[in-house]
Each structure stands twice: as C-alpha cells, then as structure tokens.
Amino acid sequence: MDYFFYPSSVAVFGSFKKGAIAHEILRNVVEGGFEGKIIPVNPKGGTVEVAGRAFQIRERLDEAVDTAIIAIPARLVPSLIDEIGPLIKGAVVISAGFSEVGNEELERELVEKAKRHGVRVIGPNCAGIFGVHGNFFGSFEVRVNPGGLALISQSGAFGGAALAMGNDEGIGFSAFVSYGNAADLNESDFLEYFADDENTKVIALYIEGVRDGRKFLNALRYAAARKPVIILKAGKSKSGARAAASHTGSLAGSYEIYRAAFRQAGAIEVEEMEELFDAARAFEMYSKAGMRVAVITNSGGPGVLATDKLERLGLEIAMLSEKTVDELRSFLPPQCSVKNPVDLIADADYERYRRTMEVVCRDENVDALLVICVPPIFLSSEEIARAIIEASCDKPVIANFMAGELTRDGVELLERHGIKNFPTPERAAKAIRWLSMRDL
C-alpha cells in the first residue's frame, strides 16, 4: 500500500471552489510539501490557485497516477472508478452516502468496479489519509509533525480531533488513515501494513466494530508481535453499539469478545483519548518496562497517590535493597524517607535528584523509575529537569512534573530531550503499566 502512503503522484476529484472539500484537500497536499505530481480534475475544467501555485484543472484524468482522492456526489463515484480504473492503483473515497445511510447497493457497485480494474479502495465516507514521511497530506484534517505513531481511525471526525490533540501533546505521526465504511480495505489491512512500515514505531487504532473477526485477530496478532498496538474501542455499551451501527454501518458486537481478542493478541486497550496519547508517548520513549517500580518525589502526597495507583494497576512497589537504602542515607538529609517511595522533601535540588536516581537505578530490584517534581517557588523546574536528563540510568524513567506555570520551563526542557511529561501521578503510573504489558 505504499502507493497510498508514499505516492509519487495524486489526482484529486471534486469541486475546487474555496471551502469545498476537494479544494481543502488540494491545499493540504500542496502546503504539506508533497513533491510528486498533483492533478486536480473536474469536468468543468478551469484553473485553481492554492498556496501560491496555479493548477490547470483537467476535465478528465488522462495519465496514470498512484492514488485518486475522490470527493464527488456518491451516485457518480462507481462510474468514475470504472473510467479511471486503468490509470490508478488506489482510490480514497471521501464521498458519503453509501452503506452508512442504507445505500448498500451503491457501495457494492463501487467495490465491483474497483475490483474489475485491480484498484484498492479506502472509504467511502472517510476523511482521507496522511503519509507524513512522504510529505503527503491527502485529507482535509489538520497537518501533523513527523514521528512514529500511525493512527488508524474508523471515524473521520475522531481522527481529526485526535490529530489536533496529538499536535497539542507533542506527538509525532508516521501516518493517518480514516477508513470509514471499509468497503474494501479495512483495519486489518492497515494493521498488517503499518506493522511492516519502518517509519511506524507505534500503532493506534480507533474502532467501532469489525466485520471479519478472524481476519482482524490474525492481523492484530501479527502487528502486536512487531510493535505496540494501542486500541480505543467505541460501542461498548448497548446504546453505544446502536450509535456505531448508524454511524459507520458496522456491527459493534459483544464487547467482551473484543476485549478477549485484544488480550489474546497482545494489544493494549485504553479507555479514552487521553490514555491513547499517554500510551503513545510512553512507547515513543521506551519499548517496554518491568513490573517493579521505584517512586522518587519531593512531595509526599503525590508520592502516595502514585504508589496507590501503581498497586491498583497490578504493578509492584519495588523493595529497595539494604545497599541502596544505606547509600541513600549517606547523602540525603535525615528528614528524607529512604524507603520506596523515596521522599527527597521540598528543597530537593539538582544534585539530590540526580544522585538519588542513579543510586536507585542501580538497584537490581528496580525495573522502572517514576520521578515526581512539585517545584517550590524558590527552585527552578528546569534544574530538576536537567537532573533527570543528566542522571546516568539505563532503565525507563517516567516523569511527573506538576503543576501548571511553575513546571512549564522544566517540561519544555524535558521535551527537547525526548522525555515526555505526564502531568499527574496517576497518568504517569498508567504509562508504566502500559510499558510493562509489552514485557509480559
């Protein structure tokens, strides 16, 4: 499917009036820096200018391209596919008005015409695709920064919101695909593709339901054996399942069956969008973590909250060795607690954090560190961030800097060095839990 995500040429079909979907997709493709051939097509012809570039609108496609993006009335799509089929490898059908509104026959006709010419179809009723490392933004959704997360979404609107949220969260993407009604290519095909895509490090999947359970489970096993797969499943309740059926025409089915399939395949299920991105950020830093966690904090309360959450999630509060405890006692003030969680008290500075992290990290009973910083007004959060960055530790370190204005500079410094911040102890604890699921 490289012709979708790394195309060398693309044709866009639709209206190129300002504000029209085809116009916005064309603008995204051009502004996104796509270096291949771009051909706008509309039977009325004319010209269109986007991002300072003028294009002649062709009345029909008369040369071969890798991918066609189609945003025309649904009733016209099958005949267009039949016409351009010999010239294209893949079609992204943005148009709505197919099985999701009960028009199954029109959707079947679309697929039949595509199969006749060996054309693969994404959609219909979708928001398009991104191949970020190919500078290809074939969608009307917000463009994103390059990175390692491939987002597969049955819902276009969810996908768009997730992309925007990802930008805010500092997430980098390798690809995005909204597959809508999945008339041809579906979530299973994309799982297998991104499992082998070298630019994709983590796969995130939003699904409402699948049609072929066996194919899905096989694809999920294949992908999860190669890289982390994070799943957000909608339509878990009876009312949610009914809503999913009317939204994308999919059968949500029994949630318990899905849940068992996710576990059997080794995928990581999350409950909400925030968790999806927290898990993605954790896997952007580390491939896995063990179960035994040491908590280092300068504030007792957040340390207790982290400890509670870690235990509720089934993780272990690491038992520090006598050697570690003795070494900590040798340089920490007597007011500090040297048991896990290690409380460095409010005036903990760069040296105290760095030395403590290095000592605890060497303990054979510790698999991962959760480091909390609640900076007092007399200490810079950047100082503590620098301690985390410069500490010599070869185990996963999850940071929780809280909260707000006082931590901004420190969090930005961490981000510049590839260390993601989790803004509450509970979210930091969950990040370690997800990492530990890849170590089981």
XYZ file of C-alpha atoms in Angstrom, residues 51-389:
339
model
C -0.642 28.196 -1.611
C 0.770 30.412 -4.357
C 0.682 27.661 -7.005
C -1.598 27.730 -10.033
C -3.012 24.466 -11.397
C -4.863 23.732 -14.593
C -7.935 21.695 -13.683
C -8.191 18.808 -16.100
C -11.619 17.830 -17.403
C -10.698 14.155 -17.117
C -7.752 12.092 -15.917
C -5.583 11.233 -18.921
C -2.410 9.863 -17.345
C -1.502 7.268 -14.741
C -1.220 8.246 -11.066
C -0.662 6.254 -7.903
C -3.699 7.462 -5.976
C -7.001 9.215 -6.662
C -8.755 11.183 -3.935
C -12.456 11.429 -4.717
C -14.865 13.980 -3.225
C -17.818 13.993 -5.619
C -21.520 13.056 -5.162
C -21.840 9.405 -4.133
C -24.004 8.391 -7.108
C -21.209 9.364 -9.522
C -18.375 7.501 -7.797
C -18.792 3.975 -9.299
C -18.792 5.254 -12.890
C -15.743 7.440 -12.161
C -13.871 4.444 -10.728
C -14.740 2.466 -13.846
C -13.458 5.295 -16.059
C -10.151 5.933 -14.257
C -9.540 2.375 -13.025
C -6.879 1.567 -15.652
C -4.912 4.688 -14.622
C -4.832 4.370 -10.802
C -3.606 1.925 -8.158
C -5.645 3.183 -5.202
C -8.697 5.351 -4.545
C -9.525 7.283 -1.385
C -13.264 7.906 -1.476
C -14.185 10.821 0.777
C -17.773 10.925 -0.502
C -20.555 9.932 1.921
C -23.961 8.496 1.065
C -23.253 4.771 0.875
C -23.951 1.911 3.317
C -23.900 4.258 6.316
C -27.262 5.629 5.090
C -28.556 2.269 3.866
C -27.248 2.589 0.302
C -25.530 -0.820 0.253
C -26.118 -1.430 -3.457
C -24.210 1.701 -4.476
C -21.314 0.635 -2.233
C -21.273 -2.869 -3.746
C -21.181 -1.333 -7.224
C -18.240 0.862 -6.204
C -16.258 -2.151 -4.969
C -17.121 -4.255 -8.025
C -15.894 -1.532 -10.403
C -12.685 -1.146 -8.409
C -12.007 -4.907 -8.330
C -12.535 -5.114 -12.073
C -9.502 -2.861 -12.516
C -7.416 -4.157 -9.585
C -7.891 -0.871 -7.680
C -7.857 -0.867 -3.861
C -10.264 1.475 -2.077
C -10.121 3.360 1.208
C -13.562 4.502 2.346
C -16.102 5.557 1.297
C -17.375 8.025 3.898
C -13.881 8.779 5.192
C -11.661 11.780 5.955
C -8.642 10.720 3.890
C -5.061 9.725 4.612
C -1.652 11.082 5.593
C 1.718 9.617 4.680
C 3.665 12.005 6.879
C 7.186 10.851 5.995
C 6.268 11.128 2.320
C 5.015 14.699 2.901
C 1.623 13.520 1.695
C -1.427 15.018 3.427
C -4.353 13.667 1.417
C -7.075 14.796 3.792
C -8.855 17.950 4.943
C -7.707 17.352 8.543
C -5.002 19.363 10.315
C -1.442 18.519 9.301
C 0.874 16.959 11.875
C 4.569 16.691 12.695
C 6.592 13.653 11.616
C 7.143 10.908 14.172
C 6.446 7.252 14.844
C 2.678 6.966 15.534
C 0.357 5.557 12.865
C -3.279 6.407 13.630
C -5.959 4.154 12.114
C -9.469 5.509 12.662
C -12.847 4.212 11.583
C -14.275 7.665 12.348
C -13.014 10.618 10.349
C -14.080 13.202 12.922
C -12.440 11.275 15.753
C -9.299 11.011 13.649
C -9.275 14.755 13.005
C -9.744 15.563 16.674
C -7.023 13.072 17.603
C -4.582 14.640 15.137
C -5.216 18.113 16.582
C -4.874 16.786 20.126
C -1.684 14.992 19.131
C -0.223 18.271 17.904
C -1.035 19.856 21.279
C 0.505 16.889 23.107
C 3.738 16.987 21.081
C 3.075 13.641 19.370
C 4.777 12.891 16.043
C 2.931 10.830 13.420
C 4.071 8.478 10.677
C 0.636 8.114 9.100
C -3.094 8.618 9.458
C -5.888 6.733 7.760
C -9.617 7.245 8.129
C -11.261 4.228 6.503
C -14.977 4.952 7.075
C -17.245 2.223 5.768
C -14.322 -0.130 4.982
C -15.951 -1.310 1.767
C -12.626 -2.766 0.608
C -9.548 -2.100 2.752
C -10.202 -2.243 6.481
C -8.495 -2.041 9.865
C -6.899 -5.482 9.426
C -5.176 -4.484 6.186
C -3.789 -1.319 7.787
C -2.598 -3.149 10.904
C -0.561 -5.525 8.738
C 0.782 -2.687 6.582
C 1.935 -0.479 9.450
C 3.391 -3.479 11.287
C 5.973 -3.626 8.489
C 6.326 0.126 7.875
C 9.798 1.165 9.039
C 8.696 4.713 9.929
C 5.944 3.457 12.242
C 7.007 2.638 15.814
C 3.553 2.526 17.458
C 0.089 1.827 16.016
C -3.054 3.428 17.479
C -6.449 2.095 16.404
C -9.928 3.567 16.945
C -12.640 1.062 16.067
C -16.381 0.799 16.494
C -16.719 -2.709 15.085
C -15.213 -5.185 12.623
C -16.887 -7.392 10.011
C -14.346 -10.217 9.795
C -13.326 -11.183 13.318
C -10.882 -13.919 12.329
C -9.013 -11.709 9.871
C -8.884 -8.940 12.479
C -7.486 -11.202 15.187
C -4.797 -12.570 12.865
C -3.791 -9.068 11.764
C -3.775 -7.830 15.353
C -1.540 -10.722 16.439
C 0.803 -10.037 13.528
C 1.080 -6.314 14.326
C 1.306 -6.632 18.133
C 4.156 -9.150 17.788
C 6.179 -6.478 15.997
C 5.321 -3.199 17.743
C 2.921 -1.766 20.341
C -0.723 -1.600 19.221
C -2.966 0.709 21.264
C -6.726 0.284 20.821
C -9.604 2.590 21.726
C -12.844 0.642 21.238
C -16.124 2.519 20.943
C -19.582 0.991 21.036
C -19.014 -0.983 24.227
C -22.437 -0.278 25.739
C -25.754 -1.275 24.152
C -26.552 2.340 23.286
C -23.012 2.896 22.008
C -23.288 -0.193 19.800
C -26.514 1.146 18.273
C -24.850 4.507 17.639
C -21.892 2.772 15.971
C -24.232 0.864 13.663
C -25.850 4.095 12.471
C -22.507 5.910 12.225
C -20.407 3.604 10.059
C -22.773 0.713 9.402
C -20.563 -1.591 11.488
C -21.619 -4.274 13.927
C -20.079 -3.478 17.291
C -20.840 -6.945 18.667
C -20.210 -8.143 22.210
C -17.567 -6.030 23.917
C -16.381 -8.998 25.965
C -15.444 -10.808 22.754
C -13.419 -7.822 21.598
C -11.777 -7.457 24.978
C -10.696 -11.095 24.990
C -9.361 -10.751 21.433
C -7.286 -7.699 22.352
C -5.704 -9.544 25.268
C -5.125 -12.722 23.303
C -3.330 -10.782 20.563
C -1.160 -8.778 22.964
C -2.706 -5.387 22.139
C -3.096 -2.627 24.718
C -6.637 -1.358 25.254
C -7.230 2.140 26.605
C -10.459 3.736 27.782
C -10.293 7.294 26.434
C -8.441 9.646 24.072
C -6.166 10.994 26.797
C -4.978 7.473 27.577
C -4.388 6.718 23.906
C -1.922 9.587 23.658
C -0.328 8.910 27.040
C 0.344 5.333 25.925
C 1.720 6.555 22.592
C 4.046 8.978 24.377
C 5.304 6.253 26.693
C 6.104 3.952 23.769
C 7.757 6.809 21.907
C 10.374 6.764 24.691
C 10.624 3.072 25.624
C 9.700 -0.273 24.097
C 8.807 -1.916 27.441
C 9.334 -1.869 31.223
C 9.291 -4.349 34.075
C 6.743 -4.512 36.889
C 8.885 -3.296 39.841
C 8.701 0.477 40.204
C 10.585 2.941 42.395
C 8.963 6.307 43.089
C 11.162 9.348 43.713
C 9.411 12.534 44.787
C 9.913 15.872 46.523
C 6.364 15.850 47.844
C 4.802 13.154 49.994
C 1.193 13.473 48.786
C 1.811 12.876 45.058
C 4.185 10.057 46.004
C 1.380 8.345 47.908
C -1.048 8.874 45.024
C 1.456 7.327 42.614
C 2.026 4.378 44.949
C -1.712 3.756 45.305
C -2.254 3.866 41.558
C 0.711 1.620 40.770
C -0.563 -1.068 43.129
C -4.146 -0.786 41.821
C -2.776 -1.322 38.318
C -1.067 -4.530 39.416
C 2.481 -3.164 39.474
C 4.919 -3.770 42.336
C 6.367 -1.112 44.618
C 9.992 -2.189 44.457
C 11.652 -3.278 47.711
C 14.925 -1.352 47.752
C 17.955 -3.371 48.786
C 19.801 -2.629 52.040
C 22.768 -1.470 49.999
C 20.585 1.105 48.192
C 18.991 2.312 51.441
C 22.385 2.699 53.102
C 23.781 4.602 50.137
C 20.802 6.945 50.102
C 21.179 7.578 53.838
C 24.830 8.524 53.269
C 23.989 11.737 51.404
C 20.298 12.546 51.917
C 19.172 14.838 54.773
C 17.808 12.892 57.762
C 14.281 14.244 57.109
C 14.132 12.329 53.804
C 12.431 8.958 53.546
C 14.761 6.382 52.011
C 12.126 3.682 51.625
C 10.064 3.426 48.450
C 8.597 5.959 47.685
C 11.800 7.936 48.263
C 10.796 11.389 49.533
C 13.513 13.981 48.881
C 11.416 16.732 50.583
C 10.557 20.141 49.148
C 14.034 21.688 48.882
C 15.450 18.848 46.742
C 17.813 20.312 44.142
C 19.634 19.083 41.033
C 22.260 17.120 42.955
C 19.806 15.407 45.278
C 17.573 14.260 42.424
C 20.407 13.149 40.154
C 22.308 11.152 42.799
C 19.123 9.539 44.106
C 18.033 8.486 40.619
C 21.443 6.960 39.883
C 21.577 5.025 43.161
C 18.014 3.717 42.850
C 18.506 2.864 39.177
C 21.423 0.562 40.052
C 19.240 -1.487 42.394
C 18.570 -4.927 40.904
C 15.100 -4.920 42.472
C 14.027 -1.905 40.378
C 12.770 -2.135 36.778
C 11.499 1.428 36.256
C 11.516 4.845 37.940
C 8.610 7.253 38.393
C 10.096 10.665 39.190
C 7.784 13.346 40.599
C 8.574 17.038 40.877
C 6.323 19.621 42.523
C 8.649 22.637 42.342
C 8.534 25.143 45.206
C 8.678 28.811 44.205
C 12.347 29.041 45.267
C 13.561 26.252 42.908
C 13.579 26.180 39.111
C 11.798 23.257 37.491
C 14.487 23.388 34.793
C 17.071 22.420 37.432
C 15.177 19.228 38.252
C 14.530 18.520 34.573
C 18.280 18.771 33.955
C 18.879 16.263 36.767
C 16.531 13.764 35.077
C 18.179 14.332 31.696
